[in-house]
PDB file of C-alpha atoms and ligand atoms in Angstrom:
ATOM      1  CA  MET A   2     -33.538  -2.025  58.296  1.00  0.00           C
ATOM      2  CA  ARG A   3     -33.868  -5.425  56.780  1.00  0.00           C
ATOM      3  CA  LYS A   4     -35.883  -4.073  53.944  1.00  0.00           C
ATOM      4  CA  THR A   5     -33.303  -1.515  52.982  1.00  0.00           C
ATOM      5  CA  LEU A   6     -30.628  -4.139  53.219  1.00  0.00           C
ATOM      6  CA  LEU A   7     -32.583  -6.346  50.856  1.00  0.00           C
ATOM      7  CA  ILE A   8     -33.431  -3.530  48.484  1.00  0.00           C
ATOM      8  CA  ALA A   9     -29.857  -2.379  48.178  1.00  0.00           C
ATOM      9  CA  PRO A  10     -28.633  -5.572  46.506  1.00  0.00           C
ATOM     10  CA  LEU A  11     -31.772  -5.564  44.378  1.00  0.00           C
ATOM     11  CA  LEU A  12     -30.991  -2.078  43.159  1.00  0.00           C
ATOM     12  CA  ALA A  13     -27.446  -3.100  42.495  1.00  0.00           C
ATOM     13  CA  ALA A  14     -28.667  -6.051  40.512  1.00  0.00           C
ATOM     14  CA  LEU A  15     -31.115  -3.871  38.592  1.00  0.00           C
ATOM     15  CA  ALA A  16     -28.344  -1.386  37.900  1.00  0.00           C
ATOM     16  CA  ALA A  17     -26.194  -4.193  36.626  1.00  0.00           C
ATOM     17  CA  CYS A  18     -29.028  -5.400  34.453  1.00  0.00           C
ATOM     18  CA  SER A  19     -29.855  -1.967  33.128  1.00  0.00           C
ATOM     19  CA  GLN A  20     -26.224  -1.466  32.242  1.00  0.00           C
ATOM     20  CA  SER A  21     -25.918  -4.636  30.308  1.00  0.00           C
ATOM     21  CA  GLU A  22     -29.371  -4.534  28.741  1.00  0.00           C
ATOM     22  CA  PRO A  23     -28.858  -1.422  26.625  1.00  0.00           C
ATOM     23  CA  GLU A  24     -25.825  -3.110  25.125  1.00  0.00           C
ATOM     24  CA  ALA A  25     -27.750  -6.254  24.299  1.00  0.00           C
ATOM     25  CA  PRO A  26     -30.529  -4.559  22.270  1.00  0.00           C
ATOM     26  CA  ALA A  27     -27.985  -2.262  20.693  1.00  0.00           C
ATOM     27  CA  ALA A  28     -26.003  -5.270  19.584  1.00  0.00           C
ATOM     28  CA  ALA A  29     -29.169  -7.127  18.667  1.00  0.00           C
ATOM     29  CA  ASP A  30     -30.603  -4.251  16.600  1.00  0.00           C
ATOM     30  CA  PRO A  31     -28.161  -4.430  13.701  1.00  0.00           C
ATOM     31  CA  ALA A  32     -28.617  -8.185  13.744  1.00  0.00           C
ATOM     32  CA  ALA A  33     -32.401  -7.873  13.941  1.00  0.00           C
ATOM     33  CA  GLN A  34     -32.733  -5.321  11.165  1.00  0.00           C
ATOM     34  CA  PRO A  35     -31.276  -7.327   8.272  1.00  0.00           C
ATOM     35  CA  PRO A  36     -33.759 -10.175   8.839  1.00  0.00           C
ATOM     36  CA  ALA A  37     -36.514  -7.556   9.122  1.00  0.00           C
ATOM     37  CA  ALA A  38     -35.671  -6.092   5.723  1.00  0.00           C
ATOM     38  CA  PRO A  39     -35.929  -9.362   3.779  1.00  0.00           C
ATOM     39  CA  GLU A  40     -39.231  -9.940   5.538  1.00  0.00           C
ATOM     40  CA  THR A  41     -40.684  -6.640   4.360  1.00  0.00           C
ATOM     41  CA  ALA A  42     -39.046  -6.740   0.946  1.00  0.00           C
ATOM     42  CA  PRO A  43     -41.226  -9.560  -0.396  1.00  0.00           C
ATOM     43  CA  LEU A  44     -44.229  -7.742   1.046  1.00  0.00           C
ATOM     44  CA  THR A  45     -43.626  -4.676  -1.090  1.00  0.00           C
ATOM     45  CA  PRO A  46     -43.925  -6.340  -4.503  1.00  0.00           C
ATOM     46  CA  SER A  47     -46.505  -8.825  -3.344  1.00  0.00           C
ATOM     47  CA  PRO A  48     -49.320  -6.496  -2.252  1.00  0.00           C
ATOM     48  CA  THR A  49     -51.822  -7.027  -5.000  1.00  0.00           C
ATOM     49  CA  ASP A  50     -53.012  -3.419  -4.750  1.00  0.00           C
ATOM     50  CA  PRO A  51     -50.697  -2.011  -7.459  1.00  0.00           C
ATOM     51  CA  ALA A  52     -51.366  -4.992  -9.685  1.00  0.00           C
ATOM     52  CA  ALA A  53     -55.057  -4.728  -8.998  1.00  0.00           C
ATOM     53  CA  ALA A  54     -54.956  -1.018  -9.753  1.00  0.00           C
ATOM     54  CA  VAL A  55     -53.305  -1.726 -13.090  1.00  0.00           C
ATOM     55  CA  GLU A  56     -55.844  -4.449 -13.751  1.00  0.00           C
ATOM     56  CA  ALA A  57     -58.700  -2.111 -12.943  1.00  0.00           C
ATOM     57  CA  GLY A  58     -57.265   0.518 -15.277  1.00  0.00           C
ATOM     58  CA  ARG A  59     -56.771  -1.860 -18.168  1.00  0.00           C
ATOM     59  CA  THR A  60     -59.791  -0.538 -19.959  1.00  0.00           C
ATOM     60  CA  ALA A  61     -60.650   3.047 -20.709  1.00  0.00           C
ATOM     61  CA  SER A  62     -62.929   5.037 -22.922  1.00  0.00           C
ATOM     62  CA  ALA A  63     -63.135   8.376 -24.658  1.00  0.00           C
ATOM     63  CA  THR A  64     -66.011  10.411 -25.972  1.00  0.00           C
ATOM     64  CA  LEU A  65     -65.112  12.347 -29.088  1.00  0.00           C
ATOM     65  CA  ALA A  66     -66.819  15.692 -29.526  1.00  0.00           C
ATOM     66  CA  PRO A  67     -66.702  17.824 -32.670  1.00  0.00           C
ATOM     67  CA  THR A  68     -64.440  20.819 -32.916  1.00  0.00           C
ATOM     68  CA  GLU A  69     -65.861  24.135 -34.085  1.00  0.00           C
ATOM     69  CA  GLY A  70     -67.461  23.885 -37.513  1.00  0.00           C
ATOM     70  CA  HIS A  71     -67.458  20.063 -37.647  1.00  0.00           C
ATOM     71  CA  GLN A  72     -69.895  17.258 -36.872  1.00  0.00           C
ATOM     72  CA  THR A  73     -67.508  14.406 -36.109  1.00  0.00           C
ATOM     73  CA  ARG A  74     -68.248  12.574 -32.883  1.00  0.00           C
ATOM     74  CA  GLY A  75     -67.988   9.110 -31.431  1.00  0.00           C
ATOM     75  CA  THR A  76     -67.027   6.822 -28.608  1.00  0.00           C
ATOM     76  CA  LEU A  77     -63.878   4.754 -28.232  1.00  0.00           C
ATOM     77  CA  GLN A  78     -62.791   1.919 -25.982  1.00  0.00           C
ATOM     78  CA  PHE A  79     -59.186   1.233 -25.042  1.00  0.00           C
ATOM     79  CA  GLU A  80     -57.998  -2.152 -23.886  1.00  0.00           C
ATOM     80  CA  ALA A  81     -54.521  -3.222 -22.886  1.00  0.00           C
ATOM     81  CA  VAL A  82     -53.542  -6.211 -24.990  1.00  0.00           C
ATOM     82  CA  ASP A  83     -50.314  -8.095 -25.371  1.00  0.00           C
ATOM     83  CA  GLY A  84     -47.670  -5.552 -26.331  1.00  0.00           C
ATOM     84  CA  GLY A  85     -50.000  -2.643 -26.906  1.00  0.00           C
ATOM     85  CA  ILE A  86     -53.459  -1.160 -26.731  1.00  0.00           C
ATOM     86  CA  ARG A  87     -56.437  -2.036 -28.862  1.00  0.00           C
ATOM     87  CA  VAL A  88     -58.711   0.865 -29.737  1.00  0.00           C
ATOM     88  CA  THR A  89     -62.248   0.111 -30.858  1.00  0.00           C
ATOM     89  CA  GLY A  90     -65.386   2.130 -31.344  1.00  0.00           C
ATOM     90  CA  GLU A  91     -67.423   4.074 -33.833  1.00  0.00           C
ATOM     91  CA  ILE A  92     -67.057   7.574 -35.185  1.00  0.00           C
ATOM     92  CA  THR A  93     -69.752   9.389 -37.140  1.00  0.00           C
ATOM     93  CA  GLY A  94     -70.063  12.681 -38.984  1.00  0.00           C
ATOM     94  CA  LEU A  95     -67.144  12.105 -41.332  1.00  0.00           C
ATOM     95  CA  PRO A  96     -67.142  12.855 -45.058  1.00  0.00           C
ATOM     96  CA  GLY A  97     -68.243   9.754 -47.001  1.00  0.00           C
ATOM     97  CA  GLY A  98     -65.470   7.340 -47.951  1.00  0.00           C
ATOM     98  CA  SER A  99     -62.751   9.459 -46.394  1.00  0.00           C
ATOM     99  CA  GLU A 100     -59.545   8.537 -44.589  1.00  0.00           C
ATOM    100  CA  HIS A 101     -58.422  10.289 -41.421  1.00  0.00           C
ATOM    101  CA  GLY A 102     -55.390  10.560 -39.215  1.00  0.00           C
ATOM    102  CA  PHE A 103     -56.141   9.246 -35.753  1.00  0.00           C
ATOM    103  CA  HIS A 104     -53.786   9.673 -32.799  1.00  0.00           C
ATOM    104  CA  VAL A 105     -53.451   9.876 -29.060  1.00  0.00           C
ATOM    105  CA  HIS A 106     -52.246  13.392 -28.269  1.00  0.00           C
ATOM    106  CA  GLU A 107     -50.173  14.490 -25.309  1.00  0.00           C
ATOM    107  CA  THR A 108     -52.741  16.572 -23.426  1.00  0.00           C
ATOM    108  CA  GLY A 109     -56.239  15.612 -22.373  1.00  0.00           C
ATOM    109  CA  ASP A 110     -57.547  19.095 -23.054  1.00  0.00           C
ATOM    110  CA  CYS A 111     -60.137  19.599 -25.793  1.00  0.00           C
ATOM    111  CA  SER A 112     -61.116  23.088 -24.662  1.00  0.00           C
ATOM    112  CA  ALA A 113     -59.775  25.015 -27.666  1.00  0.00           C
ATOM    113  CA  PRO A 114     -62.343  25.414 -30.478  1.00  0.00           C
ATOM    114  CA  ASP A 115     -59.880  23.735 -32.869  1.00  0.00           C
ATOM    115  CA  ALA A 116     -58.605  21.288 -30.185  1.00  0.00           C
ATOM    116  CA  THR A 117     -55.037  22.540 -30.491  1.00  0.00           C
ATOM    117  CA  SER A 118     -55.141  22.458 -26.671  1.00  0.00           C
ATOM    118  CA  ALA A 119     -54.579  18.688 -26.939  1.00  0.00           C
ATOM    119  CA  GLY A 120     -51.002  19.400 -28.014  1.00  0.00           C
ATOM    120  CA  GLY A 121     -48.925  17.227 -30.310  1.00  0.00           C
ATOM    121  CA  HIS A 122     -48.831  13.455 -30.645  1.00  0.00           C
ATOM    122  CA  PHE A 123     -48.292  11.560 -27.388  1.00  0.00           C
ATOM    123  CA  ASN A 124     -44.597  10.786 -27.621  1.00  0.00           C
ATOM    124  CA  PRO A 125     -43.057   9.805 -24.284  1.00  0.00           C
ATOM    125  CA  ALA A 126     -40.066   8.101 -25.930  1.00  0.00           C
ATOM    126  CA  SER A 127     -39.208  11.154 -28.067  1.00  0.00           C
ATOM    127  CA  SER A 128     -39.462   9.030 -31.200  1.00  0.00           C
ATOM    128  CA  ALA A 129     -39.928  10.134 -34.777  1.00  0.00           C
ATOM    129  CA  HIS A 130     -43.446  10.056 -36.186  1.00  0.00           C
ATOM    130  CA  GLY A 131     -44.201   6.927 -38.158  1.00  0.00           C
ATOM    131  CA  ARG A 132     -46.471   3.962 -38.511  1.00  0.00           C
ATOM    132  CA  VAL A 133     -47.375   1.291 -35.985  1.00  0.00           C
ATOM    133  CA  GLY A 134     -45.617  -1.957 -36.767  1.00  0.00           C
ATOM    134  CA  GLN A 135     -43.200  -0.350 -39.201  1.00  0.00           C
ATOM    135  CA  GLY A 136     -40.276   0.890 -37.168  1.00  0.00           C
ATOM    136  CA  GLU A 137     -40.022   4.039 -35.135  1.00  0.00           C
ATOM    137  CA  HIS A 138     -43.223   5.863 -34.299  1.00  0.00           C
ATOM    138  CA  HIS A 139     -44.891   7.827 -31.526  1.00  0.00           C
ATOM    139  CA  ALA A 140     -46.657   5.888 -28.775  1.00  0.00           C
ATOM    140  CA  GLY A 141     -49.763   7.836 -29.792  1.00  0.00           C
ATOM    141  CA  ASP A 142     -49.526   6.930 -33.480  1.00  0.00           C
ATOM    142  CA  SER A 143     -52.269   4.797 -34.976  1.00  0.00           C
ATOM    143  CA  ASP A 144     -53.179   3.777 -38.485  1.00  0.00           C
ATOM    144  CA  ASN A 145     -55.723   5.967 -40.249  1.00  0.00           C
ATOM    145  CA  ILE A 146     -59.418   5.326 -39.878  1.00  0.00           C
ATOM    146  CA  THR A 147     -61.694   5.028 -42.922  1.00  0.00           C
ATOM    147  CA  ALA A 148     -65.293   6.172 -43.161  1.00  0.00           C
ATOM    148  CA  THR A 149     -68.018   4.397 -45.072  1.00  0.00           C
ATOM    149  CA  ALA A 150     -70.049   6.199 -47.728  1.00  0.00           C
ATOM    150  CA  ALA A 151     -72.343   7.204 -44.875  1.00  0.00           C
ATOM    151  CA  GLY A 152     -69.426   8.830 -43.032  1.00  0.00           C
ATOM    152  CA  ILE A 153     -69.164   6.260 -40.279  1.00  0.00           C
ATOM    153  CA  ALA A 154     -65.835   4.772 -39.247  1.00  0.00           C
ATOM    154  CA  VAL A 155     -65.809   1.530 -37.311  1.00  0.00           C
ATOM    155  CA  VAL A 156     -62.529   1.727 -35.437  1.00  0.00           C
ATOM    156  CA  ASP A 157     -60.292  -1.212 -34.642  1.00  0.00           C
ATOM    157  CA  ARG A 158     -56.771   0.064 -34.312  1.00  0.00           C
ATOM    158  CA  ARG A 159     -53.660  -0.655 -32.312  1.00  0.00           C
ATOM    159  CA  LEU A 160     -51.209   1.475 -30.371  1.00  0.00           C
ATOM    160  CA  GLU A 161     -47.711   0.236 -29.643  1.00  0.00           C
ATOM    161  CA  GLY A 162     -45.380   1.687 -27.017  1.00  0.00           C
ATOM    162  CA  ALA A 163     -48.306   2.912 -24.949  1.00  0.00           C
ATOM    163  CA  THR A 164     -49.666   1.505 -21.691  1.00  0.00           C
ATOM    164  CA  LEU A 165     -52.958   1.852 -19.882  1.00  0.00           C
ATOM    165  CA  GLY A 166     -53.471   2.642 -16.220  1.00  0.00           C
ATOM    166  CA  ASP A 167     -49.990   1.801 -14.926  1.00  0.00           C
ATOM    167  CA  GLY A 168     -48.974   5.369 -14.167  1.00  0.00           C
ATOM    168  CA  ALA A 169     -45.847   5.038 -16.327  1.00  0.00           C
ATOM    169  CA  ALA A 170     -44.680   7.751 -18.703  1.00  0.00           C
ATOM    170  CA  THR A 171     -46.278   5.700 -21.458  1.00  0.00           C
ATOM    171  CA  ASP A 172     -49.704   5.664 -19.773  1.00  0.00           C
ATOM    172  CA  ILE A 173     -52.398   7.089 -22.052  1.00  0.00           C
ATOM    173  CA  LEU A 174     -54.942   7.640 -19.284  1.00  0.00           C
ATOM    174  CA  GLY A 175     -55.855  11.312 -19.240  1.00  0.00           C
ATOM    175  CA  LYS A 176     -54.404  11.943 -22.685  1.00  0.00           C
ATOM    176  CA  GLY A 177     -56.294  13.285 -25.686  1.00  0.00           C
ATOM    177  CA  VAL A 178     -57.533  11.549 -28.819  1.00  0.00           C
ATOM    178  CA  ILE A 179     -57.821  13.383 -32.102  1.00  0.00           C
ATOM    179  CA  VAL A 180     -59.514  12.626 -35.426  1.00  0.00           C
ATOM    180  CA  HIS A 181     -57.920  14.674 -38.201  1.00  0.00           C
ATOM    181  CA  ALA A 182     -59.331  16.112 -41.403  1.00  0.00           C
ATOM    182  CA  LYS A 183     -56.754  14.393 -43.624  1.00  0.00           C
ATOM    183  CA  PRO A 184     -55.037  11.011 -43.675  1.00  0.00           C
ATOM    184  CA  ASP A 185     -51.734  10.600 -41.860  1.00  0.00           C
ATOM    185  CA  ASP A 186     -48.981  10.022 -44.438  1.00  0.00           C
ATOM    186  CA  TYR A 187     -46.924   8.227 -41.716  1.00  0.00           C
ATOM    187  CA  LYS A 188     -43.884  10.262 -42.818  1.00  0.00           C
ATOM    188  CA  THR A 189     -44.193  14.008 -42.327  1.00  0.00           C
ATOM    189  CA  GLN A 190     -42.628  15.113 -39.014  1.00  0.00           C
ATOM    190  CA  PRO A 191     -44.004  15.372 -36.492  1.00  0.00           C
ATOM    191  CA  THR A 192     -47.685  15.346 -37.477  1.00  0.00           C
ATOM    192  CA  GLY A 193     -48.068  13.062 -40.493  1.00  0.00           C
ATOM    193  CA  ASP A 194     -49.553  16.110 -42.255  1.00  0.00           C
ATOM    194  CA  ALA A 195     -52.988  15.026 -41.084  1.00  0.00           C
ATOM    195  CA  GLY A 196     -54.394  18.544 -41.051  1.00  0.00           C
ATOM    196  CA  ASP A 197     -57.074  20.079 -38.886  1.00  0.00           C
ATOM    197  CA  ARG A 198     -58.711  18.410 -35.916  1.00  0.00           C
ATOM    198  CA  LEU A 199     -62.300  17.301 -36.514  1.00  0.00           C
ATOM    199  CA  ALA A 200     -62.971  15.802 -33.095  1.00  0.00           C
ATOM    200  CA  CYS A 201     -61.316  15.531 -29.708  1.00  0.00           C
ATOM    201  CA  GLY A 202     -61.785  13.404 -26.626  1.00  0.00           C
ATOM    202  CA  VAL A 203     -60.065  12.563 -23.350  1.00  0.00           C
ATOM    203  CA  ILE A 204     -59.086   8.995 -22.389  1.00  0.00           C
ATOM    204  CA  GLU A 205     -60.674   8.146 -19.062  1.00  0.00           C
ATOM    205  CA  ALA A 206     -60.584   4.991 -16.959  1.00  0.00           C
ATOM    206  CA  ALA A 207     -63.611   2.799 -17.453  1.00  0.00           C
ATOM    207  CA  GLN A 208     -65.888   2.931 -14.419  1.00  0.00           C
TER     208      GLN A 208
HETATM  209 CU1  LIG B  12     -53.041  13.724 -34.367  1.00  0.00          CU
END
């Protein structure tokens, strides 16, 4: 009998507690959540993973293979530099002393015998075709490359408006690179009248 008498007030007290407790957390929740958000907000930008991923993707390469009926081939390196991308490398199998249009194209697909599968110039900003450093141009536009008498072009060119490995619309990873038969005139829309495609490659993250 004593036990039940003691338990009864306990239960009443528990009931009183359980009634008031739900209100307390409920009232505390809205108050607790705002502080929680500022705590997680700095965490989102600060994880170094995205930055590290960008850093890791800051260099890339492409192997250029000849299209049908041509012998042009080479290797290229891409490096993110201040305000753009530096493209270096060497291309062989060109006519001696010739000048050639050289662009990043929108699709990393060199499967067509004439490499038309690589699509048009990489142009995420829907710009007019032009010349790097001289007003409006495609992100994939580059200055022409020039071959020596032996048909070798040592490439050191610059892209502007393109990025490397950041996953943005301007990212050239996975895009194509084309060496054309003729020089780019930097004027004719949208191709620069650079003619056929001698070689094609795909831009891939450096391992
Ligand atoms: Cu092109």
